[in-house]
């Protein structure tokens, strides 16, 4: 089994981005600027946003973190978004999900200017992606596609099973892998909670993308010998032996999968760092496109 080392690959891409920022600075251009809006104190969201801001600093991007209490109203949040939309210093921004229950995430996503939607969640970007037009791709699927590309994994004609149909990962992943593109041309099966005999589907897969949010859901007996297994899950499970009281496990039983898979992503250090670096790549792109407006 070969490990798909997202940590290492994301560091390589960060070095490339750093060089690009240095070139921009030499030319006297404004460096990319990402803003992140974090509402409430969900510990996982805090950790993701911290990692996004830290990564901006590592490559020389500007970053702005906007924090608000969980009791912010939807109107107040929409005002913040309107300000970010019109702020010419900011190339792209994200509103970290999930949001508190009283805020409608669809309204928030729709309020973001598609030109600054570096998460690729706005229906304009989602629709363009589905039609194969240039668009901001959602960060996690973009990161996975980049990883498959850089590891030279052939996808054309392969059977791919995506487990989980979320708007953020499963559904866009299924679209990207079935597109006519260098990483694409798969025959994709999108599976979900109502799928019958998931094991039989998975056993046929050359590529499994596990994005269901259930710890160790994909077991060794669901994996075809030599398959590429991409684990999107980042689940916290209680572990009193750890100082912080939990450990992170994926949606795939790593030890079992390691016995069967040809390629496998670890958790942590697999898809997670690729997601963050994809957000940086989208922000660079937003900055470049703003140059020509
Ligand atoms: N919550 C989980 N993943 C993501 C992501 O990629 N972007 C945002 N904004 N929120 C998330």
Short mmCIF file of C-alpha atoms and ligand atoms in Angstrom, two decimals:
data_model
loop_
_atom_site.label_atom_id
_atom_site.label_comp_id
_atom_site.label_asym_id
_atom_site.label_seq_id
_atom_site.Cartn_x
_atom_site.Cartn_y
_atom_site.Cartn_z
CA UNK A 1 0.00 0.00 0.00
CA UNK A 2 1.25 3.46 -0.89
CA UNK A 3 0.31 6.34 1.35
CA UNK A 4 -1.22 9.42 -0.27
CA UNK A 5 0.60 11.94 1.88
CA UNK A 6 -1.53 15.09 1.79
CA UNK A 7 0.62 16.82 4.40
CA UNK A 8 3.77 16.45 2.32
CA UNK A 9 2.06 17.35 -0.97
CA UNK A 10 0.35 20.39 0.56
CA UNK A 11 3.75 21.61 1.79
CA UNK A 12 5.15 21.28 -1.74
CA UNK A 13 2.23 23.29 -3.12
CA UNK A 14 2.64 25.88 -0.36
CA UNK A 15 6.27 26.33 -1.42
CA UNK A 16 5.09 26.91 -5.00
CA UNK A 17 2.54 29.46 -3.77
CA UNK A 18 5.20 31.20 -1.65
CA UNK A 19 7.39 31.66 -4.74
CA UNK A 20 4.45 33.01 -6.67
CA UNK A 21 3.68 35.55 -3.93
CA UNK A 22 7.33 36.63 -3.93
CA UNK A 23 7.14 37.23 -7.69
CA UNK A 24 3.95 39.24 -7.26
CA UNK A 25 5.55 41.36 -4.57
CA UNK A 26 8.56 42.00 -6.82
CA UNK A 27 6.19 43.23 -9.53
CA UNK A 28 4.57 45.55 -6.99
CA UNK A 29 1.23 43.72 -7.06
CA UNK A 30 -1.14 43.33 -4.14
CA UNK A 31 -0.79 39.88 -2.54
CA UNK A 32 -3.86 37.58 -2.24
CA UNK A 33 -6.08 38.32 0.75
CA UNK A 34 -8.47 35.75 2.26
CA UNK A 35 -11.07 36.58 4.89
CA UNK A 36 -12.74 33.94 7.05
CA UNK A 37 -15.93 34.44 9.02
CA UNK A 38 -16.29 32.22 12.08
CA UNK A 39 -19.58 32.24 13.98
CA UNK A 40 -19.82 30.65 17.42
CA UNK A 41 -17.29 28.39 19.10
CA UNK A 42 -17.58 24.98 17.46
CA UNK A 43 -14.17 23.46 18.34
CA UNK A 44 -13.72 21.70 14.98
CA UNK A 45 -14.58 24.89 13.07
CA UNK A 46 -12.14 26.87 15.23
CA UNK A 47 -9.41 24.41 14.43
CA UNK A 48 -10.14 24.47 10.65
CA UNK A 49 -10.24 28.25 10.50
CA UNK A 50 -7.04 28.56 12.53
CA UNK A 51 -5.36 26.23 10.08
CA UNK A 52 -6.62 28.29 7.10
CA UNK A 53 -5.33 31.55 8.59
CA UNK A 54 -1.99 29.98 9.56
CA UNK A 55 -1.56 28.62 6.03
CA UNK A 56 -2.16 32.09 4.56
CA UNK A 57 0.63 33.43 6.75
CA UNK A 58 2.95 30.59 5.69
CA UNK A 59 2.69 31.45 1.99
CA UNK A 60 2.65 35.24 2.41
CA UNK A 61 -1.05 35.87 1.80
CA UNK A 62 -2.92 38.46 3.81
CA UNK A 63 -5.69 37.07 5.99
CA UNK A 64 -8.49 38.50 8.07
CA UNK A 65 -10.45 36.57 10.66
CA UNK A 66 -13.89 37.90 11.53
CA UNK A 67 -15.30 36.26 14.68
CA UNK A 68 -18.86 36.65 15.91
CA UNK A 69 -20.84 35.13 18.76
CA UNK A 70 -23.34 32.37 18.02
CA UNK A 71 -26.21 34.79 18.76
CA UNK A 72 -25.48 37.00 15.73
CA UNK A 73 -28.63 37.47 13.64
CA UNK A 74 -28.86 36.37 10.03
CA UNK A 75 -29.27 40.03 8.99
CA UNK A 76 -26.06 41.01 10.80
CA UNK A 77 -24.18 38.17 9.13
CA UNK A 78 -25.56 39.15 5.72
CA UNK A 79 -24.30 42.71 6.35
CA UNK A 80 -20.79 41.39 7.02
CA UNK A 81 -20.99 39.46 3.76
CA UNK A 82 -22.14 42.55 1.85
CA UNK A 83 -19.16 44.48 3.25
CA UNK A 84 -16.75 41.72 2.23
CA UNK A 85 -18.31 41.59 -1.24
CA UNK A 86 -17.61 45.28 -1.76
CA UNK A 87 -14.22 45.43 -0.03
CA UNK A 88 -11.66 45.72 -2.84
CA UNK A 89 -8.79 44.68 -0.56
CA UNK A 90 -10.27 41.23 -0.09
CA UNK A 91 -9.98 38.72 -2.94
CA UNK A 92 -12.02 35.93 -1.48
CA UNK A 93 -13.75 34.88 1.71
CA UNK A 94 -15.39 31.95 3.38
CA UNK A 95 -18.09 31.61 6.00
CA UNK A 96 -17.17 28.54 8.00
CA UNK A 97 -19.97 25.97 8.23
CA UNK A 98 -21.93 24.76 10.11
CA UNK A 99 -23.73 27.92 11.25
CA UNK A 100 -26.02 28.16 14.30
CA UNK A 101 -29.49 26.70 13.68
CA UNK A 102 -31.28 30.08 13.51
CA UNK A 103 -29.23 31.09 10.44
CA UNK A 104 -30.19 29.74 7.03
CA UNK A 105 -26.97 28.51 5.40
CA UNK A 106 -28.53 28.75 1.92
CA UNK A 107 -29.24 32.47 2.38
CA UNK A 108 -25.65 32.98 3.48
CA UNK A 109 -24.17 31.07 0.56
CA UNK A 110 -26.38 32.91 -1.92
CA UNK A 111 -25.27 36.28 -0.52
CA UNK A 112 -21.60 35.68 -1.33
CA UNK A 113 -20.38 37.28 -4.58
CA UNK A 114 -19.52 34.28 -6.81
CA UNK A 115 -16.27 36.07 -7.79
CA UNK A 116 -15.17 35.95 -4.13
CA UNK A 117 -16.66 32.53 -3.34
CA UNK A 118 -13.37 30.70 -2.86
CA UNK A 119 -15.23 27.82 -1.18
CA UNK A 120 -17.06 27.23 -4.47
CA UNK A 121 -20.38 26.78 -2.64
CA UNK A 122 -22.45 29.38 -4.52
CA UNK A 123 -24.85 27.81 -7.06
CA UNK A 124 -23.20 29.88 -9.83
CA UNK A 125 -19.85 28.22 -9.15
CA UNK A 126 -21.48 24.84 -8.54
CA UNK A 127 -23.38 25.10 -11.84
CA UNK A 128 -20.30 26.17 -13.78
CA UNK A 129 -18.37 23.28 -12.28
CA UNK A 130 -21.12 20.85 -13.32
CA UNK A 131 -20.98 22.19 -16.89
CA UNK A 132 -17.18 22.01 -17.02
CA UNK A 133 -16.80 25.80 -17.18
CA UNK A 134 -14.04 27.63 -15.28
CA UNK A 135 -15.19 28.02 -11.68
CA UNK A 136 -13.98 27.95 -8.11
CA UNK A 137 -14.07 24.27 -7.21
CA UNK A 138 -15.08 23.39 -3.64
CA UNK A 139 -11.89 23.03 -1.65
CA UNK A 140 -12.11 19.39 -0.54
CA UNK A 141 -13.00 17.89 -3.95
CA UNK A 142 -10.41 20.21 -5.57
CA UNK A 143 -7.81 18.96 -3.09
CA UNK A 144 -8.64 15.33 -3.83
CA UNK A 145 -8.47 15.86 -7.59
CA UNK A 146 -5.12 17.65 -7.16
CA UNK A 147 -3.81 14.78 -5.05
CA UNK A 148 -4.85 12.13 -7.59
CA UNK A 149 -3.27 14.24 -10.34
CA UNK A 150 0.05 14.86 -8.58
CA UNK A 151 0.38 11.20 -7.59
CA UNK A 152 -0.18 10.25 -11.23
CA UNK A 153 -3.19 8.05 -10.47
CA UNK A 154 -5.06 7.10 -13.65
CA UNK A 155 -8.79 7.70 -13.31
CA UNK A 156 -10.01 7.31 -16.89
CA UNK A 157 -12.43 4.41 -17.28
CA UNK A 158 -12.20 3.50 -13.59
CA UNK A 159 -15.13 2.53 -11.41
CA UNK A 160 -15.49 5.09 -8.64
CA UNK A 161 -17.77 4.87 -5.63
CA UNK A 162 -18.42 8.04 -3.66
CA UNK A 163 -19.89 7.39 -0.21
CA UNK A 164 -21.94 10.37 1.00
CA UNK A 165 -23.87 12.96 -1.02
CA UNK A 166 -23.19 16.24 0.79
CA UNK A 167 -23.20 19.51 -1.16
CA UNK A 168 -19.66 20.19 0.04
CA UNK A 169 -17.95 16.90 -0.79
CA UNK A 170 -19.87 13.87 -2.10
CA UNK A 171 -22.01 15.47 -4.79
CA UNK A 172 -19.30 17.75 -6.29
CA UNK A 173 -16.79 14.89 -6.09
CA UNK A 174 -19.10 12.68 -8.13
CA UNK A 175 -19.46 15.44 -10.75
CA UNK A 176 -15.73 16.14 -10.98
CA UNK A 177 -14.72 12.50 -11.34
CA UNK A 178 -17.26 11.89 -14.10
CA UNK A 179 -16.24 14.99 -16.11
CA UNK A 180 -14.28 14.77 -19.31
CA UNK A 181 -10.98 15.95 -17.84
CA UNK A 182 -7.45 14.81 -17.03
CA UNK A 183 -8.62 13.69 -13.61
CA UNK A 184 -12.08 12.43 -14.52
CA UNK A 185 -13.69 10.06 -17.00
CA UNK A 186 -14.64 7.71 -14.17
CA UNK A 187 -17.85 5.73 -14.06
CA UNK A 188 -19.20 7.12 -10.80
CA UNK A 189 -21.68 5.64 -8.35
CA UNK A 190 -22.87 8.14 -5.74
CA UNK A 191 -23.99 6.20 -2.67
CA UNK A 192 -25.79 7.43 0.45
CA UNK A 193 -27.79 6.39 3.49
CA UNK A 194 -30.54 4.74 1.40
CA UNK A 195 -28.15 2.76 -0.81
CA UNK A 196 -28.83 -0.97 -0.70
CA UNK A 197 -25.86 -3.28 -0.27
CA UNK A 198 -23.18 -0.63 -0.08
CA UNK A 199 -20.55 -3.32 0.41
CA UNK A 200 -21.29 -4.81 -3.02
CA UNK A 201 -20.93 -1.38 -4.64
CA UNK A 202 -17.68 -0.63 -2.83
CA UNK A 203 -16.19 -4.02 -3.69
CA UNK A 204 -16.47 -3.15 -7.39
CA UNK A 205 -14.71 0.19 -6.96
CA UNK A 206 -11.25 1.00 -8.28
CA UNK A 207 -11.54 4.28 -6.37
CA UNK A 208 -13.49 4.86 -3.14
CA UNK A 209 -14.12 8.36 -1.81
CA UNK A 210 -15.43 8.05 1.75
CA UNK A 211 -17.24 11.21 2.88
CA UNK A 212 -20.00 10.09 5.22
CA UNK A 213 -18.83 11.39 8.60
CA UNK A 214 -19.01 8.06 10.46
CA UNK A 215 -15.82 6.81 12.14
CA UNK A 216 -14.30 3.65 10.60
CA UNK A 217 -17.40 3.11 8.42
CA UNK A 218 -15.50 1.60 5.49
CA UNK A 219 -14.03 -1.70 6.60
CA UNK A 220 -11.47 -3.93 4.91
CA UNK A 221 -14.10 -6.34 3.56
CA UNK A 222 -15.58 -3.49 1.47
CA UNK A 223 -12.36 -2.77 -0.40
CA UNK A 224 -11.20 -4.41 -3.61
CA UNK A 225 -7.56 -5.49 -3.62
CA UNK A 226 -5.42 -2.60 -4.92
CA UNK A 227 -8.16 0.07 -4.82
CA UNK A 228 -7.43 3.75 -4.28
CA UNK A 229 -9.10 4.75 -1.00
CA UNK A 230 -9.55 8.43 -0.19
CA UNK A 231 -10.76 9.15 3.34
CA UNK A 232 -12.46 12.53 3.76
CA UNK A 233 -13.67 11.88 7.33
CA UNK A 234 -12.30 13.87 10.25
CA UNK A 235 -14.14 12.42 13.25
CA UNK A 236 -13.30 13.13 16.87
CA UNK A 237 -13.56 10.05 19.07
CA UNK A 238 -13.04 10.07 22.84
CA UNK A 239 -9.60 8.92 23.88
CA UNK A 240 -8.61 9.42 27.50
CA UNK A 241 -5.01 8.46 26.72
CA UNK A 242 -4.66 11.74 24.75
CA UNK A 243 -4.02 15.04 26.51
CA UNK A 244 -6.84 16.74 24.59
CA UNK A 245 -9.23 13.84 25.38
CA UNK A 246 -9.93 12.74 21.80
CA UNK A 247 -8.23 11.50 18.65
CA UNK A 248 -9.08 12.00 15.00
CA UNK A 249 -10.22 9.03 12.93
CA UNK A 250 -11.42 8.88 9.37
CA UNK A 251 -14.46 7.28 7.74
CA UNK A 252 -12.20 4.37 6.76
CA UNK A 253 -10.81 1.77 9.14
CA UNK A 254 -7.18 2.59 8.36
CA UNK A 255 -5.53 -0.62 9.59
CA UNK A 256 -7.99 -2.85 7.74
CA UNK A 257 -7.83 -0.73 4.57
CA UNK A 258 -4.02 -0.78 4.64
CA UNK A 259 -4.18 -4.57 4.12
CA UNK A 260 -6.22 -4.23 0.91
CA UNK A 261 -5.80 -0.82 -0.69
CA UNK A 262 -3.23 0.10 -3.34
CA UNK A 263 -3.26 3.75 -2.26
CA UNK A 264 -4.68 5.16 0.97
CA UNK A 265 -4.95 8.60 2.59
CA UNK A 266 -4.16 8.83 6.32
CA UNK A 267 -6.25 10.81 8.83
CA UNK A 268 -4.93 13.25 9.84
CA UNK A 269 -2.43 14.26 7.14
CA UNK A 270 -4.37 13.17 4.05
CA UNK A 271 -7.29 15.09 2.59
CA UNK A 272 -7.39 17.79 5.34
CA UNK A 273 -4.19 19.63 4.38
CA UNK A 274 -5.14 19.35 0.69
CA UNK A 275 -8.44 21.12 1.43
CA UNK A 276 -6.63 24.04 3.03
CA UNK A 277 -4.11 24.39 0.21
CA UNK A 278 -6.94 24.28 -2.35
CA UNK A 279 -8.55 27.21 -0.62
CA UNK A 280 -5.25 29.07 -1.00
CA UNK A 281 -5.12 28.16 -4.71
CA UNK A 282 -8.66 29.49 -5.17
CA UNK A 283 -7.72 32.71 -3.34
CA UNK A 284 -4.70 33.21 -5.60
CA UNK A 285 -6.96 32.72 -8.58
CA UNK A 286 -9.51 35.24 -7.26
CA UNK A 287 -6.66 37.72 -6.83
CA UNK A 288 -5.42 37.13 -10.40
CA UNK A 289 -8.91 37.51 -11.84
CA UNK A 290 -9.46 40.75 -9.91
CA UNK A 291 -6.39 42.18 -11.69
CA UNK A 292 -8.27 42.23 -14.98
CA UNK A 293 -11.45 43.90 -13.74
N1 LIG B 1 -17.20 23.14 6.95
C1 LIG B 1 -16.66 21.95 6.63
N2 LIG B 1 -15.92 22.05 5.52
C2 LIG B 1 -15.99 23.34 5.12
C3 LIG B 1 -15.41 24.06 4.05
O1 LIG B 1 -14.69 23.54 3.19
N3 LIG B 1 -15.72 25.39 4.00
C4 LIG B 1 -16.52 25.98 4.91
N4 LIG B 1 -16.79 27.27 4.76
N5 LIG B 1 -17.08 25.34 5.92
C5 LIG B 1 -16.79 24.02 6.02
#
